[in-house]
Coordinates of C-alpha atoms in Angstrom, one line a residue:
M1 CA 50.6 -0.6 152.4
E2 CA 52.5 -2.8 149.8
I3 CA 52.9 -2.5 146.1
T4 CA 54.1 -5.2 143.8
R5 CA 54.5 -5.3 140.0
E6 CA 54.3 -8.3 137.6
N7 CA 55.6 -7.6 134.2
I8 CA 53.4 -9.5 131.7
D9 CA 55.7 -8.6 128.8
E10 CA 57.8 -5.7 127.7
L11 CA 54.7 -3.5 127.1
N12 CA 52.3 -4.6 129.8
A13 CA 52.4 -4.9 133.6
V14 CA 50.0 -5.5 136.5
I15 CA 50.4 -3.6 139.7
K16 CA 48.9 -5.0 142.9
V17 CA 48.3 -2.6 145.8
D18 CA 47.5 -4.0 149.3
I19 CA 46.0 -1.5 151.7
K20 CA 45.8 -2.3 155.4
K21 CA 43.3 -0.8 157.9
D22 CA 46.2 1.1 159.5
D23 CA 46.8 2.9 156.2
Y24 CA 43.4 4.6 156.0
N25 CA 41.7 4.3 159.3
P26 CA 43.3 7.3 161.2
K27 CA 42.2 9.7 158.4
V28 CA 38.7 8.1 158.1
E29 CA 38.2 8.4 161.9
K30 CA 39.3 12.0 161.9
I31 CA 36.9 13.0 159.1
L32 CA 34.0 11.2 160.8
K33 CA 34.8 13.0 164.1
D34 CA 34.7 16.3 162.2
Y35 CA 31.4 15.3 160.6
R36 CA 30.0 14.5 164.1
K37 CA 30.8 18.1 165.2
T38 CA 28.8 19.6 162.4
A39 CA 26.1 16.9 161.6
N40 CA 22.6 18.2 161.7
I41 CA 20.3 15.2 162.4
P42 CA 16.8 15.6 163.7
G43 CA 16.4 14.6 167.4
F44 CA 20.1 15.3 168.3
R45 CA 21.9 18.5 169.2
K46 CA 24.7 19.5 166.9
G47 CA 27.9 17.8 168.1
H48 CA 26.0 15.2 170.1
V49 CA 25.1 12.7 167.4
P50 CA 26.1 9.2 168.4
M51 CA 29.3 8.1 166.6
G52 CA 27.6 4.9 165.5
M53 CA 24.9 6.8 163.7
V54 CA 27.6 9.0 162.0
K55 CA 29.5 5.9 160.8
K56 CA 26.3 4.3 159.6
Q57 CA 25.3 7.3 157.6
Y58 CA 28.7 8.5 156.3
G59 CA 31.2 5.8 157.1
Q60 CA 31.4 3.8 153.8
A61 CA 31.4 6.9 151.6
V62 CA 34.3 8.4 153.6
L63 CA 36.1 5.1 153.5
V64 CA 35.8 4.7 149.8
D65 CA 36.9 8.3 149.2
E66 CA 40.0 8.0 151.4
V67 CA 41.0 4.6 150.0
N68 CA 40.8 6.0 146.5
K69 CA 42.9 9.0 147.4
L70 CA 45.5 6.6 148.9
L71 CA 45.5 4.5 145.8
Q72 CA 46.1 7.4 143.6
E73 CA 48.9 8.7 145.8
F74 CA 50.5 5.3 146.1
L75 CA 50.3 4.6 142.4
N76 CA 51.7 8.0 141.4
N77 CA 54.6 7.8 143.9
Y78 CA 55.4 4.2 142.8
I79 CA 55.4 5.1 139.1
T80 CA 57.7 8.1 139.8
E81 CA 60.1 6.3 142.1
E82 CA 60.4 3.3 139.8
K83 CA 60.8 5.7 136.8
L84 CA 58.2 3.8 134.8
E85 CA 57.3 5.3 131.4
V86 CA 53.6 4.6 131.1
L87 CA 51.1 5.3 128.3
G88 CA 47.7 6.5 129.4
N89 CA 46.7 5.9 133.0
P90 CA 46.6 2.8 135.2
L91 CA 43.3 0.9 134.6
P92 CA 41.7 -0.9 137.6
K93 CA 41.0 -4.6 136.9
D94 CA 37.5 -5.9 137.6
Q95 CA 37.1 -7.6 140.9
E96 CA 33.8 -9.4 141.0
S97 CA 33.7 -10.4 144.7
F98 CA 35.1 -7.1 146.1
D99 CA 33.7 -6.3 149.6
W100 CA 34.1 -2.9 151.3
E101 CA 33.0 -4.5 154.7
Q102 CA 36.4 -6.1 155.2
D103 CA 39.3 -4.3 156.8
D104 CA 42.1 -4.9 154.3
Y105 CA 41.9 -4.5 150.5
S106 CA 43.8 -5.6 147.4
F107 CA 43.5 -3.7 144.1
E108 CA 45.1 -4.6 140.7
F109 CA 45.8 -2.1 137.9
E110 CA 46.9 -2.7 134.4
L111 CA 49.7 -0.6 133.0
G112 CA 50.7 0.1 129.4
L113 CA 54.5 0.6 129.2
S114 CA 56.3 2.8 126.8
P115 CA 58.4 0.8 124.3
K116 CA 62.2 0.9 124.2
F117 CA 63.6 2.0 120.8
D118 CA 66.3 4.0 119.1
V119 CA 65.8 6.9 116.7
D120 CA 68.2 7.3 113.8
L121 CA 68.1 10.6 111.9
N122 CA 70.8 9.5 109.6
T123 CA 68.4 7.7 107.3
K124 CA 69.7 5.7 104.4
K125 CA 67.6 7.5 101.9
P126 CA 68.2 11.3 102.2
I127 CA 65.2 13.6 102.9
T128 CA 64.7 16.5 100.5
Q129 CA 65.2 20.0 101.9
Y130 CA 63.6 22.4 99.5
Q131 CA 65.0 25.8 98.9
I132 CA 62.3 27.7 97.0
V133 CA 63.5 30.7 94.9
A134 CA 61.6 33.5 93.3
D135 CA 62.5 33.5 89.6
E136 CA 62.4 36.4 87.2
E137 CA 58.9 35.4 85.9
M138 CA 57.4 35.4 89.4
I139 CA 59.0 38.7 90.3
D140 CA 57.8 40.3 87.0
N141 CA 54.3 39.0 87.7
Q142 CA 54.4 40.4 91.2
I143 CA 55.5 43.8 89.8
K144 CA 52.6 43.7 87.3
T145 CA 50.2 42.9 90.1
I146 CA 51.4 45.8 92.1
Q147 CA 51.1 48.1 89.1
K148 CA 47.5 47.0 88.6
Q149 CA 46.7 47.4 92.3
Y150 CA 48.0 50.9 92.4
G151 CA 47.0 51.9 88.9
K152 CA 43.6 53.1 87.8
L153 CA 40.7 52.1 85.5
V154 CA 39.9 54.3 82.5
A155 CA 36.4 54.1 81.1
K156 CA 35.9 53.3 77.4
E157 CA 33.3 52.1 75.0
E158 CA 34.8 49.2 73.1
V159 CA 36.4 46.1 74.6
E160 CA 40.0 45.3 73.9
E161 CA 42.3 42.5 75.1
G162 CA 43.4 43.1 78.6
D163 CA 40.4 45.2 79.6
V164 CA 38.2 44.8 82.6
V165 CA 34.4 44.5 81.9
A166 CA 31.5 44.9 84.3
G167 CA 28.2 43.2 83.7
T168 CA 25.8 40.5 84.7
F169 CA 26.0 36.7 84.2
K170 CA 22.6 35.1 83.7
N171 CA 21.1 31.6 83.2
E172 CA 17.4 31.5 84.3
E173 CA 17.2 27.6 84.3
E174 CA 20.2 27.3 86.7
G175 CA 19.2 30.3 88.8
I176 CA 22.3 32.2 87.8
E177 CA 22.2 36.0 88.0
N178 CA 25.3 37.7 89.3
T179 CA 26.6 41.2 88.7
T180 CA 30.4 41.3 88.7
T181 CA 33.6 42.9 87.4
L182 CA 35.5 40.5 85.1
P183 CA 39.2 40.9 84.2
L184 CA 39.5 39.4 80.7
E185 CA 42.8 37.8 81.6
K186 CA 40.8 35.4 83.7
L187 CA 39.1 33.8 80.6
K188 CA 40.5 30.6 79.2
G189 CA 41.4 30.4 75.6
K190 CA 41.2 32.7 72.6
R191 CA 37.6 31.6 71.7
N192 CA 36.2 33.1 74.9
L193 CA 38.3 36.2 74.7
N194 CA 37.3 36.9 71.1
K195 CA 33.7 36.9 72.1
F196 CA 34.4 40.1 74.1
V197 CA 36.9 41.8 71.9
G198 CA 35.1 44.4 69.8
A199 CA 32.0 44.4 71.9
I200 CA 30.6 47.7 73.3
V201 CA 28.6 48.7 76.4
G202 CA 25.1 47.3 76.1
D203 CA 26.1 44.2 74.1
T204 CA 25.3 40.7 75.4
V205 CA 27.9 37.9 75.0
S206 CA 26.9 34.2 75.1
L207 CA 29.3 31.9 76.8
K208 CA 29.7 28.2 77.8
T209 CA 30.6 27.6 81.5
K210 CA 32.7 24.5 80.5
S211 CA 36.3 25.7 80.1
L212 CA 35.2 29.4 80.6
F213 CA 38.0 30.1 83.1
E214 CA 41.5 28.9 83.7
E215 CA 40.3 27.8 87.2
D216 CA 37.0 26.1 88.0
H217 CA 36.9 28.1 91.2
D218 CA 36.4 31.3 89.2
L219 CA 32.9 30.0 88.4
V220 CA 32.2 30.3 92.2
E221 CA 33.6 33.8 92.3
F222 CA 32.1 35.3 89.1
L223 CA 28.9 33.3 88.7
K224 CA 28.2 32.6 92.4
V225 CA 27.5 28.9 91.7
E226 CA 28.1 26.3 94.5
H227 CA 31.6 25.0 94.8
D228 CA 30.7 21.4 94.5
K229 CA 28.7 22.2 91.3
A230 CA 31.4 24.3 89.6
H231 CA 33.5 21.4 88.3
E232 CA 30.6 19.7 86.5
L233 CA 28.6 22.7 85.3
D234 CA 28.2 22.8 81.5
V235 CA 25.5 25.3 80.5
E236 CA 25.2 28.5 78.4
V237 CA 25.2 31.8 80.2
S238 CA 24.8 35.3 78.9
F239 CA 26.9 38.3 80.0
E240 CA 25.4 41.8 79.4
I241 CA 28.2 44.4 79.3
T242 CA 27.4 47.5 81.4
E243 CA 30.9 49.0 81.7
V244 CA 34.3 48.7 80.0
N245 CA 37.5 49.9 81.6
Q246 CA 41.1 49.8 80.5
Q247 CA 43.6 49.0 83.3
E248 CA 46.2 51.8 83.4
L249 CA 49.3 50.5 85.2
A250 CA 50.9 52.6 87.9
E251 CA 54.3 54.1 87.1
L252 CA 57.3 52.4 88.7
D253 CA 58.5 55.7 90.3
Q254 CA 59.6 56.9 93.7
E255 CA 56.1 57.7 94.8
L256 CA 55.0 54.1 94.3
F257 CA 58.2 52.8 96.0
D258 CA 57.6 55.0 99.1
K259 CA 53.9 53.8 99.3
L260 CA 55.1 50.2 99.2
F261 CA 58.2 50.2 101.5
G262 CA 58.4 53.5 103.3
E263 CA 60.1 56.7 102.3
G264 CA 63.5 56.2 100.7
N265 CA 63.9 52.5 101.4
V266 CA 63.7 51.5 97.7
K267 CA 64.9 53.9 95.0
T268 CA 65.2 51.9 91.8
V269 CA 63.4 49.1 89.9
T270 CA 66.4 46.9 90.6
E271 CA 66.0 47.5 94.3
L272 CA 62.3 46.8 94.0
K273 CA 63.0 43.5 92.4
E274 CA 65.5 42.6 95.1
K275 CA 63.0 43.5 97.8
I276 CA 60.2 41.5 96.2
K277 CA 62.5 38.5 95.8
E278 CA 63.6 38.8 99.5
D279 CA 60.1 39.0 100.8
A280 CA 58.8 36.2 98.6
E281 CA 61.7 33.8 99.6
N282 CA 61.2 34.6 103.3
Q283 CA 57.6 33.4 102.9
F284 CA 58.7 30.4 100.9
K285 CA 61.1 29.5 103.6
Q286 CA 58.2 29.0 106.0
Q287 CA 56.6 26.7 103.6
S288 CA 59.8 24.7 102.9
D289 CA 60.5 24.4 106.6
Q290 CA 57.0 23.1 107.3
Q291 CA 57.4 20.6 104.4
L292 CA 60.7 19.5 105.9
L293 CA 59.1 18.9 109.3
N294 CA 56.3 17.0 107.6
D295 CA 58.7 14.8 105.6
I296 CA 61.0 14.1 108.5
T297 CA 57.9 13.2 110.7
E298 CA 56.7 10.7 108.0
R299 CA 60.2 9.3 107.5
L300 CA 60.8 8.8 111.3
I301 CA 57.5 7.0 111.7
E302 CA 58.3 4.9 108.7
T303 CA 61.9 3.9 109.8
T304 CA 61.5 3.8 113.6
S305 CA 60.0 0.4 114.4
F306 CA 58.5 -0.5 117.8
N307 CA 55.4 -2.2 119.2
L308 CA 52.7 -0.5 121.3
P309 CA 50.5 -2.0 124.0
G310 CA 47.5 -1.8 121.6
D311 CA 45.0 -3.8 123.6
F312 CA 45.7 -1.8 126.8
L313 CA 45.5 1.5 124.9
Q314 CA 42.1 0.6 123.4
K315 CA 40.8 -0.2 126.8
W316 CA 42.1 3.1 128.1
I317 CA 40.6 5.0 125.2
Q318 CA 37.3 3.3 125.8
V319 CA 36.9 4.7 129.4
S320 CA 39.1 7.9 129.4
G321 CA 36.8 10.3 127.6
E322 CA 33.7 12.1 128.8
K323 CA 31.5 9.4 127.2
Q324 CA 32.4 5.7 127.5
L325 CA 33.0 4.2 124.0
T326 CA 32.1 0.7 122.8
A327 CA 35.0 -1.7 122.1
E328 CA 34.5 -1.1 118.4
E329 CA 34.6 2.7 118.7
A330 CA 37.7 2.5 120.9
K331 CA 39.5 0.3 118.3
E332 CA 38.6 2.7 115.5
E333 CA 39.8 5.7 117.6
Y334 CA 43.0 3.9 118.4
E335 CA 43.7 3.1 114.8
K336 CA 43.2 6.8 113.8
S337 CA 45.5 8.1 116.6
E338 CA 48.2 5.4 116.5
K339 CA 50.4 7.2 114.0
G340 CA 50.3 10.4 116.0
L341 CA 51.1 8.5 119.2
R342 CA 54.1 6.9 117.6
F343 CA 55.5 10.3 116.6
Q344 CA 54.8 11.7 120.0
L345 CA 57.0 9.0 121.5
I346 CA 59.7 9.5 118.8
E347 CA 59.6 13.3 119.3
G348 CA 59.7 12.9 123.1
K349 CA 62.7 10.7 122.9
L350 CA 64.6 13.2 120.7
V351 CA 63.6 16.1 123.0
Q352 CA 64.8 14.2 126.1
E353 CA 68.0 12.7 124.8
N354 CA 69.1 16.0 123.2
D355 CA 67.9 18.4 125.9
L356 CA 65.6 20.3 123.6
Q357 CA 63.8 22.1 126.4
V358 CA 61.7 25.2 126.0
K359 CA 62.5 27.9 128.6
F360 CA 60.1 30.6 129.7
E361 CA 62.6 33.3 128.7
E362 CA 62.5 32.0 125.1
I363 CA 58.7 32.2 125.0
K364 CA 58.9 35.7 126.5
E365 CA 61.4 36.8 123.9
I366 CA 59.4 35.6 120.9
T367 CA 56.3 37.2 122.3
R368 CA 58.1 40.6 122.7
D369 CA 59.5 40.3 119.1
R370 CA 56.0 39.7 117.7
I371 CA 54.5 42.5 119.6
K372 CA 57.2 44.9 118.4
M373 CA 56.6 43.7 114.8
Q374 CA 52.9 44.1 115.0
M375 CA 53.2 47.6 116.5
A376 CA 55.7 48.6 113.8
Q377 CA 53.1 47.6 111.1
F378 CA 50.8 50.3 112.6
G379 CA 53.6 52.9 112.7
Q380 CA 54.3 52.5 116.4
T381 CA 58.1 52.2 116.5
D382 CA 58.8 54.2 119.8
T383 CA 57.1 51.9 122.3
S384 CA 58.7 52.1 125.7
E385 CA 60.2 49.1 127.4
K386 CA 57.7 49.3 130.2
D387 CA 54.8 49.2 127.7
L388 CA 56.4 46.3 126.0
E389 CA 56.8 44.4 129.3
D390 CA 53.2 45.1 130.2
I391 CA 51.8 43.9 126.9
T392 CA 54.0 40.8 127.0
A393 CA 52.8 40.0 130.5
R394 CA 49.2 40.3 129.5
V395 CA 49.7 37.9 126.5
L396 CA 51.6 35.4 128.7
S397 CA 48.9 35.5 131.3
N398 CA 46.8 33.4 128.9
Q399 CA 47.7 29.8 129.4
D400 CA 46.4 28.7 126.0
E401 CA 48.6 31.4 124.3
V402 CA 51.6 30.2 126.3
K403 CA 51.0 26.6 125.3
K404 CA 50.7 27.6 121.6
L405 CA 53.9 29.7 121.8
S406 CA 55.7 26.9 123.6
E407 CA 54.8 24.4 120.8
Q408 CA 56.1 26.9 118.2
V409 CA 59.4 27.4 120.0
M410 CA 59.7 23.6 120.3
N411 CA 59.0 23.1 116.6
Q412 CA 61.7 25.6 115.7
K413 CA 64.2 23.8 118.0
L414 CA 63.3 20.5 116.4
L415 CA 63.6 22.0 112.9
D416 CA 67.1 23.4 113.7
F417 CA 68.1 20.0 115.2
Y418 CA 66.9 18.2 112.1
K419 CA 68.8 20.5 109.8
E420 CA 71.9 19.8 111.7
K421 CA 71.6 16.1 112.3
A422 CA 69.4 14.6 109.6
N423 CA 70.5 13.2 106.2
L424 CA 69.2 16.0 104.0
D425 CA 69.5 16.5 100.3
K426 CA 69.1 20.3 99.5
K427 CA 67.2 21.0 96.3
E428 CA 66.6 24.4 94.8
M429 CA 63.5 25.1 92.7
T430 CA 60.9 27.7 91.8
Y431 CA 57.7 27.9 93.8
E432 CA 55.7 26.5 90.8
N433 CA 57.9 23.4 90.6
F434 CA 57.8 23.0 94.4
V435 CA 54.0 22.9 94.2
K436 CA 54.1 20.4 91.3
E437 CA 56.5 18.1 93.1
V438 CA 55.1 18.2 96.7
Y439 CA 51.4 18.3 95.9
K440 CA 51.3 16.2 92.8

């Protein structure tokens, strides 16, 4: 057996594999002899079928199978030994006059080679690292929401600003008829609000759907119209009031604090605000970290320049799936996946050069921590070490779960690495301003 490689250019190569009869024949002969022992052919006793008949019936199929196995083994060993960084898998070249009746064979395979490039995290233009803070307005709004959630509704006859009304929206032509509970604070503008203020149970209010709510999505929730239709809907609807309730806010007292955070953990309104701020900013940190990952990914793709063996990859995409694609379909698929492939190569280089490997113990540790956290949420804080180990082992027996956890650990390692090495510009802002800036 002999393997040679011809480099077409920096990204493409052709491997030629020459296989001699001596490479495959001993294995083929052994398999055919084993077949002879068990072959059940009419007119012959088992084990006494003529070898020529066995070869005629099974010979070529066994030959093809064994040669293909050798090819796969030789190619894999060669790629490993030569330390070739390949993209996709080797693709056999078409051989029009190939003949399995000969003794020696030559095969050619196309290779797509991984490009050589450098990654520079110290980009000329700094990348924004957002630090999202919970301002006083957000904290006060959250406290108000908590008070409403734990407060109570007091029935009354006449509607006042800030009340909650129950009733039915109707428009026969549009097929709208939905009974709902409507907080008046959801309405947009004084004109809509004033139509309710002073009304009593049994009254019917006439409203325009256009600019009825602060958010168009509320038309979906309160009128049950289709989402795609909500933005353009401009009709008159009636609302018959069947119930009026005043929202009585819960007192900010120790009873409420204990319900929210456990007995004695929060004792004053000041501590409540601090706790809300801490919890909110922990959640914001996840969003800002994800945004940082996204922004660094985009910047690295933008600033790390290299070519790919595009023609080879399109051929590979064409034949590598369950269903063979046309050349046009493969090209379209390649164009959609090219950006992701580029970042896979960039990320792989960073992982390799900076030894950012995920160890099983790290996956096990994060799994244990999450299990303990979940159990604590249900009041189970005294779980034994043995039970923790058993539950962890069950979770980690699921390979899909292990893969997902491994990706999460790697993302965290990359994030920590970026925060240390990348050219970052830290920027503090409220969540509202973060949304405006990032999703503008």
